[in-house]
Amino acid sequence: MNCVECENNLVFYLYGELPAEVEESMEQHLDGCAGCRAQETRLANMHRAIEAERLEPSLELLSACRQDLAVSLRAVTEQSDSGWRRWLRPLDIPGWSWRLAGCTALVAVGFLAARALPGSAAKGIGGEQPVVSAVSHVEKMGDGLVRIVLQDSVARELSGRLDDQAVQSLLLAAARNTVDPAIRVDALDLLRGGISSPEVRDTLLAALRKDPNDGVRMKALESLRPLAGEPQVRAVLLDALREDRNAMVRANAVDVLTMGNAQNSELAGALQELMQREENLDVRRQGQRVLRSMNASLETF
Amino acid sequence: MDEASLIRAAQRGDEDAFAVLVRAHDQSVLRIALNLLRSPEDARDVYQETFLRVHRSLQQFRFDCNFSTWLHRIATNICLDHLRRRKVRRESPRVASVSSGQEIDPLDTVAEPRADSDPQRRVLSEELRGRIQAVLRELSPRERVVFEMRHFEGMRLRAIGEALGTSEEAAKNCLFRATQKMRSALGEFV
Ligand SMILES: [Zn+2]
């Protein structure tokens, strides 16, 4: 083997992708050629530098992904708690952020319950045990002392019908403010029963517009299906079609928008615009199917 | 239960079996996405899209390749979508490069760059890292996928070809082009 052949094979020699006999003659040549050996060393150094750039996902990122997925799958499969609830369980790792997130959710709901309950027809079963503490303030006091303010809250249960004002406002608050996306999905799901109320509709629209969790936006989108003909709802659906960062949400927005038959010209326009830039194949197919059925051109104008 | 039985159970609608399958493979999917997109947020999207698509199309898996090959094919296609979209929009990752060593996002707790006490060497290695990142961004999406599968996942060319639904030869050409670009850009540094 000469130097030119050696250089040509060097890359795949280091990748271990050469046939055994070529590899052997490479080794023979490298043993006797300082120039090629130096090239080999440089390339191997480069590989080491590149491999040092490899990122390992953190466990926090992994568990956040698993939680997102659990929520979305529940929204998709409409499955009851038993199956996917296990996904929401924190990983068995010594991380505290999960517990903290759990506490915040409980604290928030606890306070809301305390405010909303009195005077309502709903039946609250109050326990007096403080179950959760959240630290709201820390301060150094001198003499090596530290002052900590804890917010204790009490877990309570209540049950009532969906048309009960207190029940509905708790569900609305849970859908808007709870940290745990699984609770937001459950709340939105329950609220579907009260979709005739303007407040419920606004909450669903706000969730579709702004909720950071893909599963929650999917659930909101699905819940808005019966209202797909209303102009105000259509406007938000069209925005989701144009702007949502999740392809599933965009694809489903197409689906829901075709339900309401009002202002199809606007939908056709939005879809044509979408076809100009949508990269996701599922969404493109969905959009093309609808456009074909609307007999519109696949191009703008 | 072996993997084939798990897959069959999941195909029959057993969500617990599906959960087990996800947990067996999701770290590698997330790692591929994180390395390709260099953004924890985008990796999170890809993770979600991948497994939702797998969940939806599990019926179509016919056992004619490894489950992980099939899964990687779905995940890398979604990553390619993201990379192409990013190229079109000339958009950088939503989270800045981690080369500053600063923690930008709480989810972005990736490996810290190795500490190096010699300041001159540290500057050189920062420069080198910057160049590597720049070349990775300049590669075509496909070259980048192939290159990273080889270097970050340690995959053989044949497996890379399978995962991309292309031939070993095509993967080899892609890898060669990517390596040559890297070599010419890093020339004086290594
Ligand atoms: Zn030589």
XYZ file of C-alpha atoms and ligand atoms in Angstrom:
492
model
C 0.000 0.000 0.000
C 1.278 3.482 -0.804
C 0.660 6.790 0.986
C -2.225 7.843 -1.306
C -4.091 4.586 -0.764
C -3.369 4.820 2.937
C -4.789 8.339 3.130
C -7.888 7.249 1.193
C -8.566 4.467 3.662
C -7.616 6.318 6.806
C -11.103 7.567 7.713
C -12.725 4.165 7.531
C -9.702 2.527 9.128
C -10.365 4.560 12.254
C -14.085 3.809 12.045
C -13.214 0.101 11.987
C -15.155 -0.310 8.761
C -12.460 -1.765 6.481
C -12.296 -5.378 5.335
C -9.775 -7.363 7.403
C -7.194 -7.700 4.624
C -7.207 -3.944 3.855
C -6.913 -3.204 7.535
C -3.877 -5.443 7.752
C -2.027 -3.752 4.919
C -2.946 -0.368 6.433
C -1.256 -1.423 9.649
C 1.832 -2.566 7.792
C 2.075 0.739 5.976
C 1.482 2.817 9.101
C 4.227 0.929 10.928
C 6.760 2.005 8.347
C 5.553 5.518 7.416
C 5.949 8.370 9.884
C 3.957 10.794 7.699
C 0.842 8.634 7.532
C 1.206 7.729 11.191
C 1.123 11.441 12.049
C -2.046 11.843 9.952
C -3.597 8.955 11.791
C -2.763 10.502 15.158
C -4.318 13.825 14.115
C -7.493 12.178 12.919
C -7.730 10.125 16.107
C -7.311 13.345 18.138
C -10.110 14.885 16.150
C -12.352 11.933 16.916
C -11.631 12.311 20.613
C -12.420 16.023 20.497
C -15.704 15.317 18.699
C -16.707 12.561 21.045
C -16.147 14.909 23.981
C -19.023 16.986 22.571
C -21.516 14.218 23.149
C -24.327 15.367 25.441
C -25.993 13.071 27.953
C -29.606 13.951 28.691
C -30.147 14.699 32.364
C -32.550 12.614 34.411
C -34.670 15.722 34.907
C -35.044 16.092 31.160
C -35.853 12.405 30.801
C -38.512 12.522 33.485
C -40.027 15.695 32.056
C -40.287 13.908 28.689
C -41.897 10.884 30.263
C -44.398 13.064 32.019
C -45.271 14.939 28.812
C -45.780 11.659 27.043
C -47.977 10.234 29.770
C -50.214 13.266 29.618
C -50.439 13.259 25.832
C -51.135 9.570 25.666
C -53.918 9.937 28.144
C -55.375 12.734 26.091
C -55.052 10.554 23.005
C -56.260 7.232 24.336
C -58.832 8.621 26.772
C -57.648 5.912 29.069
C -58.610 5.941 32.697
C -56.068 6.778 35.352
C -54.819 3.297 36.065
C -52.686 2.773 32.978
C -50.855 6.025 32.527
C -50.866 7.317 36.038
C -47.698 5.355 36.699
C -45.926 7.523 34.184
C -46.456 10.513 36.343
C -44.693 8.912 39.250
C -41.360 10.542 39.916
C -38.323 8.580 38.847
C -36.592 6.725 41.613
C -33.797 9.214 41.738
C -32.612 11.502 44.480
C -33.949 14.638 42.799
C -35.969 17.098 44.778
C -37.504 19.093 41.956
C -40.290 16.573 41.579
C -41.306 16.712 45.148
C -41.179 20.463 44.988
C -43.418 20.533 41.931
C -45.838 18.193 43.691
C -45.916 20.423 46.767
C -46.571 23.548 44.764
C -49.529 21.902 43.082
C -51.003 20.737 46.355
C -50.467 24.087 47.975
C -52.158 25.914 45.150
C -55.186 23.657 45.119
C -55.370 23.721 48.901
C -55.589 27.502 49.001
C -58.129 27.612 46.242
C -60.282 25.081 48.008
C -60.111 27.078 51.213
C -61.254 30.218 49.409
C -63.937 28.715 47.278
C -65.632 26.425 49.732
C -67.588 28.457 52.275
C -71.177 29.126 51.377
C -71.273 26.674 48.530
C -73.624 23.763 48.222
C -70.697 21.462 47.617
C -69.838 19.119 50.420
C -66.334 19.578 51.782
C -64.777 17.032 54.045
C -62.193 18.978 55.968
C -59.192 17.377 57.627
C -57.284 19.483 60.096
C -53.874 17.932 59.557
C -51.410 20.205 57.808
C -50.060 17.930 55.111
C -47.834 20.104 53.032
C -45.301 22.736 53.855
C -43.807 25.077 51.338
C -41.009 27.433 52.285
C -42.029 30.992 51.482
C -39.195 32.915 53.090
C -35.688 32.326 54.466
C -33.576 34.832 56.349
C -30.303 34.920 58.280
C -30.811 36.179 61.816
C -27.333 36.401 63.370
C -25.951 34.143 66.093
C -25.965 31.384 63.528
C -29.749 31.316 63.506
C -31.906 31.084 60.414
C -35.553 32.077 60.146
C -37.809 30.064 57.854
C -41.448 30.790 57.079
C -43.478 27.770 56.100
C -46.844 27.769 54.408
C -48.826 24.873 55.741
C -51.870 23.783 53.889
C -54.582 21.316 54.631
C -55.694 18.670 52.175
C -59.465 18.570 51.783
C -61.857 16.706 49.648
C -65.022 17.914 48.118
C -67.569 16.449 45.792
C -70.368 18.077 43.907
C -72.039 18.326 40.539
C -70.435 20.037 37.602
C -73.162 22.691 37.485
C -72.293 23.722 41.049
C -70.613 27.105 40.843
C -67.914 26.213 43.419
C -67.057 22.946 41.687
C -66.819 24.639 38.348
C -64.617 27.455 39.591
C -62.275 24.999 41.283
C -62.006 23.040 38.059
C -61.414 26.237 36.112
C -58.679 27.264 38.555
C -57.110 23.799 38.380
C -57.132 23.911 34.585
C -55.435 27.302 34.592
C -53.059 27.235 37.516
C -52.017 23.755 38.571
C -48.375 22.887 38.086
C -49.012 19.227 37.285
C -50.063 18.977 33.620
C -51.901 15.719 34.315
C -54.271 17.573 36.635
C -54.780 20.262 33.994
C -55.719 17.572 31.473
C -58.147 15.939 33.896
C -59.717 19.279 34.760
C -60.145 20.218 31.096
C -61.668 16.838 30.438
C -64.235 17.296 33.201
C -65.005 20.820 32.038
C -66.143 19.517 28.667
C -69.459 18.808 30.353
C -69.921 22.539 30.937
C -68.864 23.780 27.540
C -71.930 25.993 27.156
C -70.556 28.309 29.846
C -68.509 31.241 28.475
C -65.974 30.861 31.282
C -65.318 27.221 30.400
C -64.974 28.145 26.768
C -62.503 30.921 27.579
C -60.451 28.566 29.727
C -60.303 25.990 26.944
C -59.274 28.672 24.460
C -56.618 30.018 26.812
C -55.226 26.507 27.340
C -55.015 25.919 23.596
C -53.328 29.266 23.079
C -50.881 29.308 25.916
C -50.437 26.077 27.836
C -46.779 25.018 27.654
C -47.634 21.310 27.723
C -48.425 19.618 24.404
C -50.836 17.139 25.981
C -52.846 19.876 27.636
C -53.159 21.791 24.373
C -54.254 18.582 22.641
C -56.920 18.029 25.263
C -58.155 21.612 24.969
C -58.298 21.288 21.195
C -60.277 18.108 21.382
C -62.676 19.619 23.919
C -63.356 22.559 21.623
C -64.573 20.278 18.833
C -68.298 20.945 19.465
C -67.653 24.696 19.131
C -65.654 24.458 15.899
C -68.251 26.550 14.059
C -67.970 29.630 16.276
C -65.925 32.520 14.863
C -64.027 33.261 18.071
C -63.103 29.584 18.489
C -62.139 29.281 14.844
C -59.740 32.185 15.169
C -57.844 30.429 17.961
C -57.933 27.127 16.062
C -56.473 28.833 13.009
C -53.705 30.308 15.147
C -52.932 26.830 16.503
C -52.816 25.525 12.938
C -50.369 28.253 11.974
C -48.248 28.520 15.051
C -48.399 25.585 17.434
C -44.953 24.064 17.837
C -46.291 20.522 18.118
C -47.130 18.739 14.873
C -49.854 16.612 16.492
C -51.634 19.751 17.631
C -51.347 21.272 14.159
C -52.656 18.102 12.521
C -55.577 17.928 14.933
C -56.352 21.591 14.453
C -56.880 20.835 10.754
C -59.184 18.039 11.740
C -61.284 20.101 14.159
C -61.457 23.074 11.792
C -63.073 20.953 9.121
C -65.866 20.134 11.575
C -67.354 23.614 11.560
C -68.365 24.421 8.012
C -68.462 28.190 8.418
C -65.956 30.338 6.545
C -64.268 27.585 4.631
C -62.531 30.128 2.462
C -60.582 31.289 5.473
C -59.591 27.697 6.279
C -58.540 27.117 2.689
C -56.393 30.239 2.837
C -54.756 29.181 6.095
C -54.099 25.687 4.740
C -52.591 26.986 1.526
C -50.342 29.230 3.550
C -49.437 26.258 5.749
C -48.449 24.156 2.733
C -45.805 26.744 1.893
C -43.828 26.080 5.028
C -45.087 22.996 6.895
C -42.297 20.416 7.121
C -44.114 17.713 9.025
C -45.390 15.012 6.706
C -48.416 14.079 8.805
C -49.619 17.643 8.924
C -48.997 18.118 5.197
C -50.953 15.003 4.309
C -53.801 16.031 6.551
C -53.862 19.528 5.050
C -53.701 18.248 1.474
C -56.512 15.816 2.116
C -58.741 18.590 3.405
C -57.774 20.943 0.608
C -58.532 18.299 -1.990
C -61.897 17.660 -0.425
C -62.536 21.402 -0.526
C -61.588 21.356 -4.188
C -59.112 24.133 -3.610
C -55.795 24.476 -5.314
C -52.812 23.145 -3.400
C -50.865 26.264 -4.271
C -51.626 29.807 -3.294
C -53.665 31.395 -6.074
C -41.584 -11.030 28.882
C -39.245 -10.728 25.898
C -39.420 -7.749 23.597
C -41.398 -9.474 20.856
C -44.134 -10.450 23.324
C -44.175 -6.937 24.721
C -44.605 -5.517 21.235
C -47.441 -7.935 20.465
C -49.130 -7.046 23.746
C -48.766 -3.340 23.012
C -50.182 -3.909 19.527
C -53.241 -5.447 21.186
C -53.668 -2.243 23.141
C -51.879 -3.137 26.374
C -50.717 0.290 27.525
C -48.559 -1.131 30.308
C -46.579 -3.148 27.776
C -46.188 -0.005 25.717
C -44.883 1.826 28.775
C -42.256 -0.867 29.322
C -41.156 -0.612 25.686
C -40.841 3.142 25.932
C -38.779 2.943 29.084
C -36.442 0.429 27.481
C -35.653 2.716 24.559
C -36.446 6.280 25.452
C -33.038 7.274 26.759
C -31.354 6.526 23.466
C -34.064 8.381 21.542
C -33.646 11.388 23.805
C -29.866 11.291 23.514
C -29.984 11.203 19.723
C -32.394 14.128 19.676
C -30.460 16.155 22.237
C -27.193 15.724 20.378
C -28.652 16.448 16.976
C -30.659 19.469 17.984
C -28.443 20.677 20.853
C -31.506 22.019 22.592
C -33.227 20.271 25.506
C -36.538 21.875 24.556
C -36.392 20.631 20.978
C -35.249 17.209 22.178
C -38.284 17.148 24.423
C -40.549 17.850 21.447
C -38.881 15.133 19.395
C -39.232 12.621 22.230
C -42.921 13.370 22.468
C -43.555 13.290 18.722
C -41.578 10.073 18.316
C -43.432 8.059 20.898
C -46.839 9.419 19.952
C -46.127 8.382 16.379
C -44.876 4.974 17.547
C -48.020 4.589 19.624
C -50.195 5.451 16.655
C -48.424 3.251 14.125
C -47.385 0.303 16.257
C -49.801 -1.882 14.274
C -47.622 -1.311 11.237
C -44.546 -2.808 12.868
C -44.128 -6.194 11.193
C -41.037 -7.587 12.933
C -39.004 -7.376 9.736
C -36.313 -5.379 11.516
C -35.289 -4.741 15.109
C -37.763 -2.697 17.077
C -34.958 -0.296 17.986
C -34.061 0.144 14.303
C -37.669 0.994 13.524
C -37.842 3.366 16.470
C -34.585 5.069 15.512
C -35.874 5.508 11.996
C -38.946 7.331 13.293
C -36.928 9.436 15.726
C -34.263 10.413 13.197
C -36.882 11.346 10.609
C -38.476 13.678 13.119
C -35.049 15.112 13.980
C -34.354 15.606 10.271
C -37.654 17.476 9.998
C -36.569 19.765 12.812
C -33.114 20.324 11.344
C -34.507 21.119 7.903
C -37.040 23.498 9.348
C -34.258 25.176 11.301
C -32.167 25.490 8.121
C -35.090 27.025 6.291
C -35.712 29.542 9.034
C -31.982 30.052 9.574
C -32.769 29.621 13.180
C -30.287 28.737 15.858
C -31.269 26.379 18.661
C -33.664 27.937 21.154
C -31.162 27.360 23.908
C -27.705 28.726 23.330
C -24.771 26.415 22.896
C -23.591 24.848 26.116
C -19.997 25.680 25.322
C -20.090 28.601 27.727
C -20.397 26.002 30.467
C -23.202 28.017 32.002
C -26.423 26.440 33.012
C -29.079 28.171 30.969
C -32.073 25.982 31.442
C -32.798 23.866 34.520
C -33.498 20.972 32.187
C -30.239 21.518 30.455
C -28.079 19.790 33.009
C -25.770 18.268 30.496
C -22.254 17.102 31.087
C -19.969 19.883 32.224
C -16.994 20.580 30.020
C -13.910 19.072 31.506
C -12.091 21.470 33.774
C -8.645 22.373 32.594
C -6.347 24.393 34.812
C -4.023 25.644 32.067
C -5.710 28.819 30.728
C -4.020 28.722 27.347
C -5.049 25.159 26.748
C -8.522 26.022 27.919
C -8.823 28.831 25.398
C -7.593 26.509 22.656
C -10.019 23.806 23.616
C -12.885 26.335 23.784
C -11.966 27.425 20.273
C -11.860 23.813 19.124
C -15.241 23.087 20.661
C -16.696 26.163 19.021
C -15.410 25.024 15.648
C -16.762 21.512 16.056
C -20.194 22.940 16.866
C -19.989 25.289 13.902
C -19.127 22.465 11.498
C -21.924 20.305 12.893
C -24.370 23.134 12.192
C -23.038 23.544 8.664
C -23.411 19.880 7.733
C -26.485 18.923 5.753
C -29.137 17.436 8.063
C -28.486 13.978 6.674
C -24.708 14.226 6.989
C -25.141 15.387 10.532
C -27.397 12.498 11.478
C -24.968 9.968 10.018
C -21.945 11.626 11.583
C -23.499 11.794 15.035
C -24.854 8.271 14.911
C -21.294 7.121 14.289
C -19.552 9.348 16.798
C -22.112 9.739 19.567
C -24.006 6.480 19.352
C -21.141 4.319 18.116
C -23.365 2.779 15.453
C -21.933 0.724 12.581
C -22.518 1.932 9.029
C -24.901 -0.914 8.303
C -27.073 -0.023 11.300
C -27.001 3.649 10.331
C -28.125 2.774 6.813
C -30.987 0.697 8.205
C -32.039 3.411 10.617
C -32.182 5.924 7.782
C -33.847 3.542 5.361
C -30.913 3.820 2.985
C -27.984 1.671 1.860
C -24.773 1.142 3.766
C -22.961 2.650 0.788
C -25.015 5.851 0.916
C -24.402 6.152 4.658
C -20.704 5.597 4.032
C -20.535 8.396 1.462
C -22.382 10.718 3.790
C -20.030 9.925 6.662
C -17.004 10.454 4.453
C -18.199 13.870 3.313
C -18.949 14.922 6.877
C -15.545 13.771 8.136
C -13.728 15.606 5.355
C -15.574 18.810 6.230
C -14.611 18.342 9.870
C -10.983 17.668 8.970
C -10.604 20.707 6.807
C -12.244 22.970 9.390
C -10.253 21.658 12.353
C -6.978 21.296 10.445
C -4.600 23.317 12.582
C -6.267 22.495 15.877
C -5.609 18.794 16.192
Zn 2.529 6.797 4.048
